[in-house]
């Protein structure tokens, strides 16, 4: 007999799959669970005064039943410590149609203290049709390489529609990043002496052809970095960006004839920051 649910005044007995008994008032079960309410509405055989209530066999383990019954009895809530356990309790609450427990698991699963994969969290939210949580979890996946060996097992477990939408979001961010780097207005703006698509008359230009290999090397390095460690939603340039050797090469790129710097680095940094910050963030 479970020590928390052992009152002799309770008129129903549940038996977990591992043999633990739970004495629970039928009024509590009927009030909080549509499944039990339907079961208890069926004609019942009147028990004799001396007979014990026949235990009702349940499919769940004792710890899961204890968590569910504690919630509907107002005793305690499961802590955000174990994602596997919380997801099992959520499935049980859904099975027995216990909305208060579903709501509690919704909060626990999205607690900042719970260690759980964003992809798994996204999968739970999509299965439950939790709109706000779907958007939140999808944004948390943005820093992941979905097709990496670490992420692939969880990605393939997503429902097809949810998987397709998440992959589309990640692809749209990558495409927008590539398009931004190839945008001629972005490239022209970082050339010394070029402003708003034309030559800045206030800059003394020697008209010597410039070597743009440093810019192409930086673009290639940024694309490789984007594939492995994409930026978070709304993120700008990470501190690691400024330590990239390609960035140092951009600062050092100069005209071989007059010695002027090839690029306006403050413009480059502003444009790249804006490009990363404004990448798509929603499904």
mmCIF file of C-alpha atoms in Angstrom:
data_model
loop_
_atom_site.group_PDB
_atom_site.id
_atom_site.type_symbol
_atom_site.label_atom_id
_atom_site.label_comp_id
_atom_site.label_asym_id
_atom_site.label_seq_id
_atom_site.Cartn_x
_atom_site.Cartn_y
_atom_site.Cartn_z
ATOM 1 C CA UNK A 1 0.000 0.000 0.000
ATOM 2 C CA UNK A 2 1.430 3.377 -0.968
ATOM 3 C CA UNK A 3 1.956 5.411 2.223
ATOM 4 C CA UNK A 4 0.545 8.651 0.785
ATOM 5 C CA UNK A 5 -2.595 6.949 -0.504
ATOM 6 C CA UNK A 6 -3.556 4.584 2.298
ATOM 7 C CA UNK A 7 -6.631 6.202 3.855
ATOM 8 C CA UNK A 8 -9.198 3.600 4.932
ATOM 9 C CA UNK A 9 -11.922 6.124 4.100
ATOM 10 C CA UNK A 10 -11.095 6.057 0.387
ATOM 11 C CA UNK A 11 -13.596 3.959 -1.538
ATOM 12 C CA UNK A 12 -11.487 3.027 -4.586
ATOM 13 C CA UNK A 13 -8.267 1.038 -4.854
ATOM 14 C CA UNK A 14 -5.924 1.240 -7.834
ATOM 15 C CA UNK A 15 -3.163 -1.307 -8.369
ATOM 16 C CA UNK A 16 -0.051 -0.299 -10.310
ATOM 17 C CA UNK A 17 1.517 -2.742 -12.745
ATOM 18 C CA UNK A 18 4.243 -3.430 -10.180
ATOM 19 C CA UNK A 19 1.727 -4.285 -7.461
ATOM 20 C CA UNK A 20 1.485 -1.120 -5.333
ATOM 21 C CA UNK A 21 -2.011 -0.286 -4.090
ATOM 22 C CA UNK A 22 -3.438 3.245 -3.964
ATOM 23 C CA UNK A 23 -6.557 4.108 -1.967
ATOM 24 C CA UNK A 24 -8.236 7.099 -3.613
ATOM 25 C CA UNK A 25 -11.668 8.714 -3.132
ATOM 26 C CA UNK A 26 -13.855 8.071 -6.172
ATOM 27 C CA UNK A 27 -15.053 11.682 -5.933
ATOM 28 C CA UNK A 28 -11.480 12.938 -6.573
ATOM 29 C CA UNK A 29 -11.051 10.667 -9.591
ATOM 30 C CA UNK A 30 -14.471 11.538 -11.021
ATOM 31 C CA UNK A 31 -13.956 15.271 -10.560
ATOM 32 C CA UNK A 32 -10.494 15.439 -12.164
ATOM 33 C CA UNK A 33 -10.500 12.675 -14.790
ATOM 34 C CA UNK A 34 -12.981 12.335 -17.642
ATOM 35 C CA UNK A 35 -11.858 8.715 -18.094
ATOM 36 C CA UNK A 36 -12.690 7.776 -14.497
ATOM 37 C CA UNK A 37 -15.847 9.872 -14.606
ATOM 38 C CA UNK A 38 -17.097 7.811 -17.550
ATOM 39 C CA UNK A 39 -16.105 4.561 -15.862
ATOM 40 C CA UNK A 40 -17.847 5.484 -12.622
ATOM 41 C CA UNK A 41 -21.012 6.481 -14.472
ATOM 42 C CA UNK A 42 -21.514 2.864 -15.494
ATOM 43 C CA UNK A 43 -23.787 0.692 -13.322
ATOM 44 C CA UNK A 44 -21.766 -0.554 -10.350
ATOM 45 C CA UNK A 45 -22.381 -3.629 -8.241
ATOM 46 C CA UNK A 46 -23.197 -2.472 -4.726
ATOM 47 C CA UNK A 47 -20.432 -3.665 -2.315
ATOM 48 C CA UNK A 48 -21.416 -5.343 0.946
ATOM 49 C CA UNK A 49 -20.614 -3.551 4.171
ATOM 50 C CA UNK A 50 -17.725 -5.894 5.001
ATOM 51 C CA UNK A 51 -16.244 -6.356 1.540
ATOM 52 C CA UNK A 52 -13.074 -4.616 0.408
ATOM 53 C CA UNK A 53 -13.097 -2.631 -2.827
ATOM 54 C CA UNK A 54 -11.693 -4.736 -5.639
ATOM 55 C CA UNK A 55 -8.386 -3.222 -6.846
ATOM 56 C CA UNK A 56 -8.522 -1.788 -10.349
ATOM 57 C CA UNK A 57 -5.466 -2.915 -12.342
ATOM 58 C CA UNK A 58 -3.583 -0.063 -14.005
ATOM 59 C CA UNK A 59 -0.984 -0.155 -16.778
ATOM 60 C CA UNK A 60 1.324 2.369 -15.095
ATOM 61 C CA UNK A 61 4.187 1.939 -12.649
ATOM 62 C CA UNK A 62 3.801 3.052 -9.043
ATOM 63 C CA UNK A 63 5.932 6.212 -9.383
ATOM 64 C CA UNK A 64 3.889 7.427 -12.354
ATOM 65 C CA UNK A 65 0.560 6.767 -10.616
ATOM 66 C CA UNK A 66 1.838 8.436 -7.450
ATOM 67 C CA UNK A 67 2.796 11.551 -9.422
ATOM 68 C CA UNK A 68 -0.576 11.700 -11.180
ATOM 69 C CA UNK A 69 -2.604 11.109 -8.013
ATOM 70 C CA UNK A 70 -0.502 13.635 -6.066
ATOM 71 C CA UNK A 71 -1.371 16.287 -8.623
ATOM 72 C CA UNK A 72 -5.104 15.663 -8.682
ATOM 73 C CA UNK A 73 -5.169 15.430 -4.880
ATOM 74 C CA UNK A 74 -3.355 18.742 -4.462
ATOM 75 C CA UNK A 75 -0.409 17.145 -2.665
ATOM 76 C CA UNK A 76 2.610 17.810 -4.870
ATOM 77 C CA UNK A 77 3.891 18.462 -8.400
ATOM 78 C CA UNK A 78 6.714 16.550 -10.108
ATOM 79 C CA UNK A 79 9.919 18.562 -10.222
ATOM 80 C CA UNK A 80 11.644 19.474 -13.523
ATOM 81 C CA UNK A 81 14.380 16.900 -12.986
ATOM 82 C CA UNK A 82 13.758 13.998 -15.376
ATOM 83 C CA UNK A 83 12.462 14.573 -18.912
ATOM 84 C CA UNK A 84 11.682 10.865 -19.458
ATOM 85 C CA UNK A 85 9.566 10.712 -16.318
ATOM 86 C CA UNK A 86 7.722 13.950 -17.099
ATOM 87 C CA UNK A 87 6.889 12.776 -20.604
ATOM 88 C CA UNK A 88 5.579 9.477 -19.212
ATOM 89 C CA UNK A 89 3.399 11.330 -16.702
ATOM 90 C CA UNK A 90 2.140 13.589 -19.503
ATOM 91 C CA UNK A 91 1.141 10.543 -21.575
ATOM 92 C CA UNK A 92 -0.651 9.083 -18.552
ATOM 93 C CA UNK A 93 -2.476 12.348 -17.862
ATOM 94 C CA UNK A 94 -3.534 12.470 -21.490
ATOM 95 C CA UNK A 95 -4.671 8.831 -21.425
ATOM 96 C CA UNK A 96 -6.900 9.338 -18.390
ATOM 97 C CA UNK A 97 -8.018 12.793 -19.547
ATOM 98 C CA UNK A 98 -6.722 14.761 -16.559
ATOM 99 C CA UNK A 99 -6.407 18.379 -17.773
ATOM 100 C CA UNK A 100 -4.912 19.727 -14.538
ATOM 101 C CA UNK A 101 -2.052 17.229 -14.797
ATOM 102 C CA UNK A 102 -1.539 17.982 -18.491
ATOM 103 C CA UNK A 103 -1.231 21.687 -17.629
ATOM 104 C CA UNK A 104 1.256 20.928 -14.855
ATOM 105 C CA UNK A 105 3.395 18.826 -17.204
ATOM 106 C CA UNK A 106 3.229 21.587 -19.808
ATOM 107 C CA UNK A 107 4.837 23.966 -17.331
ATOM 108 C CA UNK A 108 7.359 21.426 -16.028
ATOM 109 C CA UNK A 109 8.573 20.368 -19.480
ATOM 110 C CA UNK A 110 9.249 23.975 -20.454
ATOM 111 C CA UNK A 111 10.910 24.880 -17.177
ATOM 112 C CA UNK A 112 14.339 26.511 -17.685
ATOM 113 C CA UNK A 113 15.688 24.068 -15.092
ATOM 114 C CA UNK A 114 14.859 20.948 -17.116
ATOM 115 C CA UNK A 115 17.634 19.448 -19.225
ATOM 116 C CA UNK A 116 15.970 18.317 -22.443
ATOM 117 C CA UNK A 117 16.810 18.422 -26.123
ATOM 118 C CA UNK A 118 15.074 21.270 -27.998
ATOM 119 C CA UNK A 119 14.159 18.843 -30.796
ATOM 120 C CA UNK A 120 12.478 16.484 -28.330
ATOM 121 C CA UNK A 121 10.714 19.416 -26.718
ATOM 122 C CA UNK A 122 9.523 20.571 -30.128
ATOM 123 C CA UNK A 123 8.193 17.073 -30.830
ATOM 124 C CA UNK A 124 6.223 17.024 -27.574
ATOM 125 C CA UNK A 125 4.788 20.477 -28.230
ATOM 126 C CA UNK A 126 3.687 19.572 -31.762
ATOM 127 C CA UNK A 127 2.033 16.336 -30.616
ATOM 128 C CA UNK A 128 0.125 18.279 -27.964
ATOM 129 C CA UNK A 129 -0.680 21.206 -30.318
ATOM 130 C CA UNK A 130 0.793 23.731 -27.868
ATOM 131 C CA UNK A 131 1.165 26.680 -30.232
ATOM 132 C CA UNK A 132 3.249 28.978 -28.032
ATOM 133 C CA UNK A 133 5.548 26.159 -26.966
ATOM 134 C CA UNK A 134 5.987 24.973 -30.570
ATOM 135 C CA UNK A 135 7.360 28.394 -31.534
ATOM 136 C CA UNK A 136 9.573 28.547 -28.449
ATOM 137 C CA UNK A 137 11.013 25.066 -28.950
ATOM 138 C CA UNK A 138 11.578 25.645 -32.673
ATOM 139 C CA UNK A 139 13.617 28.748 -31.865
ATOM 140 C CA UNK A 140 15.683 26.777 -29.370
ATOM 141 C CA UNK A 141 16.667 24.351 -32.153
ATOM 142 C CA UNK A 142 18.142 27.104 -34.317
ATOM 143 C CA UNK A 143 21.646 26.692 -32.888
ATOM 144 C CA UNK A 144 21.682 22.995 -33.845
ATOM 145 C CA UNK A 145 22.844 21.263 -36.989
ATOM 146 C CA UNK A 146 19.726 19.158 -37.489
ATOM 147 C CA UNK A 147 21.438 16.743 -39.863
ATOM 148 C CA UNK A 148 24.357 16.008 -37.558
ATOM 149 C CA UNK A 149 24.709 12.464 -36.175
ATOM 150 C CA UNK A 150 23.831 13.794 -32.703
ATOM 151 C CA UNK A 151 20.523 15.349 -33.794
ATOM 152 C CA UNK A 152 19.369 12.886 -36.442
ATOM 153 C CA UNK A 153 17.912 10.225 -34.070
ATOM 154 C CA UNK A 154 15.557 12.761 -32.485
ATOM 155 C CA UNK A 155 14.771 14.451 -35.793
ATOM 156 C CA UNK A 156 13.523 11.227 -37.401
ATOM 157 C CA UNK A 157 11.182 10.617 -34.445
ATOM 158 C CA UNK A 158 9.253 13.804 -35.187
ATOM 159 C CA UNK A 159 5.914 13.564 -36.930
ATOM 160 C CA UNK A 160 6.387 14.153 -40.699
ATOM 161 C CA UNK A 161 4.632 17.534 -40.799
ATOM 162 C CA UNK A 162 6.508 18.830 -37.766
ATOM 163 C CA UNK A 163 9.800 17.549 -39.150
ATOM 164 C CA UNK A 164 9.213 19.203 -42.513
ATOM 165 C CA UNK A 165 8.314 22.542 -40.926
ATOM 166 C CA UNK A 166 11.399 22.535 -38.725
ATOM 167 C CA UNK A 167 13.712 21.636 -41.602
ATOM 168 C CA UNK A 168 12.095 24.364 -43.714
ATOM 169 C CA UNK A 169 12.772 26.954 -41.017
ATOM 170 C CA UNK A 170 16.432 25.975 -40.801
ATOM 171 C CA UNK A 171 16.744 25.939 -44.596
ATOM 172 C CA UNK A 172 15.104 29.365 -44.924
ATOM 173 C CA UNK A 173 17.664 30.808 -42.492
ATOM 174 C CA UNK A 174 20.553 29.283 -44.385
ATOM 175 C CA UNK A 175 19.202 30.500 -47.732
ATOM 176 C CA UNK A 176 18.677 34.008 -46.351
ATOM 177 C CA UNK A 177 22.234 34.024 -44.990
ATOM 178 C CA UNK A 178 23.718 32.906 -48.330
ATOM 179 C CA UNK A 179 21.614 35.448 -50.225
ATOM 180 C CA UNK A 180 22.720 38.188 -47.854
ATOM 181 C CA UNK A 181 26.393 37.388 -48.272
ATOM 182 C CA UNK A 182 25.950 37.400 -52.057
ATOM 183 C CA UNK A 183 23.912 40.626 -52.040
ATOM 184 C CA UNK A 184 25.859 43.120 -54.218
ATOM 185 C CA UNK A 185 24.596 46.041 -52.156
ATOM 186 C CA UNK A 186 26.149 44.500 -49.050
ATOM 187 C CA UNK A 187 29.423 43.819 -50.857
ATOM 188 C CA UNK A 188 29.637 47.228 -52.533
ATOM 189 C CA UNK A 189 28.953 49.043 -49.267
ATOM 190 C CA UNK A 190 32.084 47.637 -47.653
ATOM 191 C CA UNK A 191 34.422 48.774 -50.455
ATOM 192 C CA UNK A 192 36.402 51.847 -49.567
ATOM 193 C CA UNK A 193 35.367 54.709 -51.848
ATOM 194 C CA UNK A 194 32.002 53.202 -52.787
ATOM 195 C CA UNK A 195 28.893 54.671 -51.162
ATOM 196 C CA UNK A 196 25.242 53.987 -52.064
ATOM 197 C CA UNK A 197 26.206 52.154 -55.223
ATOM 198 C CA UNK A 198 28.468 54.904 -56.584
ATOM 199 C CA UNK A 199 31.941 56.299 -56.062
ATOM 200 C CA UNK A 200 32.417 58.570 -53.044
ATOM 201 C CA UNK A 201 33.946 61.716 -54.498
ATOM 202 C CA UNK A 202 35.560 62.552 -51.143
ATOM 203 C CA UNK A 203 37.870 59.538 -51.257
ATOM 204 C CA UNK A 204 41.110 59.589 -53.213
ATOM 205 C CA UNK A 205 40.948 56.468 -55.375
ATOM 206 C CA UNK A 206 43.970 55.080 -57.193
ATOM 207 C CA UNK A 207 41.732 52.861 -59.370
ATOM 208 C CA UNK A 208 44.072 49.915 -58.978
ATOM 209 C CA UNK A 209 42.114 46.610 -59.272
ATOM 210 C CA UNK A 210 41.518 45.183 -55.784
ATOM 211 C CA UNK A 211 42.131 41.595 -54.730
ATOM 212 C CA UNK A 212 38.920 40.396 -53.055
ATOM 213 C CA UNK A 213 40.177 36.942 -52.098
ATOM 214 C CA UNK A 214 40.003 37.902 -48.401
ATOM 215 C CA UNK A 215 36.280 38.695 -48.705
ATOM 216 C CA UNK A 216 35.585 35.421 -50.502
ATOM 217 C CA UNK A 217 37.577 33.532 -47.863
ATOM 218 C CA UNK A 218 35.550 35.184 -45.102
ATOM 219 C CA UNK A 219 32.264 34.314 -46.813
ATOM 220 C CA UNK A 220 33.332 30.688 -47.164
ATOM 221 C CA UNK A 221 34.409 30.530 -43.506
ATOM 222 C CA UNK A 222 31.108 32.099 -42.388
ATOM 223 C CA UNK A 223 29.104 29.552 -44.371
ATOM 224 C CA UNK A 224 31.060 26.663 -42.860
ATOM 225 C CA UNK A 225 30.536 28.096 -39.383
ATOM 226 C CA UNK A 226 26.821 28.589 -40.074
ATOM 227 C CA UNK A 227 26.447 24.934 -41.068
ATOM 228 C CA UNK A 228 28.063 23.619 -37.869
ATOM 229 C CA UNK A 229 26.956 26.203 -35.276
ATOM 230 C CA UNK A 230 24.053 28.289 -36.585
ATOM 231 C CA UNK A 231 23.239 31.493 -34.706
ATOM 232 C CA UNK A 232 20.409 31.700 -32.195
ATOM 233 C CA UNK A 233 17.218 33.622 -32.916
ATOM 234 C CA UNK A 234 17.918 37.345 -32.892
ATOM 235 C CA UNK A 235 21.624 36.807 -32.251
ATOM 236 C CA UNK A 236 24.172 39.100 -33.864
ATOM 237 C CA UNK A 237 27.894 38.381 -34.259
ATOM 238 C CA UNK A 238 29.418 36.072 -31.657
ATOM 239 C CA UNK A 239 32.697 36.937 -29.922
ATOM 240 C CA UNK A 240 34.310 34.028 -31.795
ATOM 241 C CA UNK A 241 33.660 35.874 -35.071
ATOM 242 C CA UNK A 242 36.228 38.538 -34.206
ATOM 243 C CA UNK A 243 38.860 35.859 -33.568
ATOM 244 C CA UNK A 244 38.462 34.289 -37.012
ATOM 245 C CA UNK A 245 41.699 34.547 -39.023
ATOM 246 C CA UNK A 246 39.628 35.552 -42.060
ATOM 247 C CA UNK A 247 38.378 38.632 -40.191
ATOM 248 C CA UNK A 248 41.960 39.600 -39.355
ATOM 249 C CA UNK A 249 42.842 39.197 -43.029
ATOM 250 C CA UNK A 250 39.999 41.553 -43.955
ATOM 251 C CA UNK A 251 41.383 44.201 -41.621
ATOM 252 C CA UNK A 252 44.823 43.760 -43.162
ATOM 253 C CA UNK A 253 43.715 43.781 -46.832
ATOM 254 C CA UNK A 254 45.176 46.806 -48.591
ATOM 255 C CA UNK A 255 45.658 48.094 -52.089
ATOM 256 C CA UNK A 256 48.975 46.928 -53.486
ATOM 257 C CA UNK A 257 49.557 50.286 -55.153
ATOM 258 C CA UNK A 258 48.463 53.030 -52.732
ATOM 259 C CA UNK A 259 48.321 51.069 -49.464
ATOM 260 C CA UNK A 260 44.762 52.093 -48.551
ATOM 261 C CA UNK A 261 42.571 49.571 -46.737
ATOM 262 C CA UNK A 262 40.332 47.696 -49.141
ATOM 263 C CA UNK A 263 37.299 47.527 -46.871
ATOM 264 C CA UNK A 264 35.253 49.689 -44.516
ATOM 265 C CA UNK A 265 35.247 47.252 -41.620
ATOM 266 C CA UNK A 266 32.756 49.179 -39.476
ATOM 267 C CA UNK A 267 30.247 48.949 -42.347
ATOM 268 C CA UNK A 268 31.046 45.263 -42.810
ATOM 269 C CA UNK A 269 30.433 44.489 -39.132
ATOM 270 C CA UNK A 270 27.167 46.454 -39.070
ATOM 271 C CA UNK A 271 25.876 44.753 -42.213
ATOM 272 C CA UNK A 272 26.809 41.257 -41.057
ATOM 273 C CA UNK A 273 25.275 41.859 -37.621
ATOM 274 C CA UNK A 274 22.036 43.008 -39.210
ATOM 275 C CA UNK A 275 22.020 40.069 -41.617
ATOM 276 C CA UNK A 276 22.381 37.502 -38.827
ATOM 277 C CA UNK A 277 19.947 39.288 -36.515
ATOM 278 C CA UNK A 278 17.198 39.495 -39.136
ATOM 279 C CA UNK A 279 17.267 35.861 -40.276
ATOM 280 C CA UNK A 280 13.853 34.111 -40.156
ATOM 281 C CA UNK A 281 12.910 32.943 -36.659
ATOM 282 C CA UNK A 282 9.417 31.464 -36.980
ATOM 283 C CA UNK A 283 7.902 28.395 -38.603
#
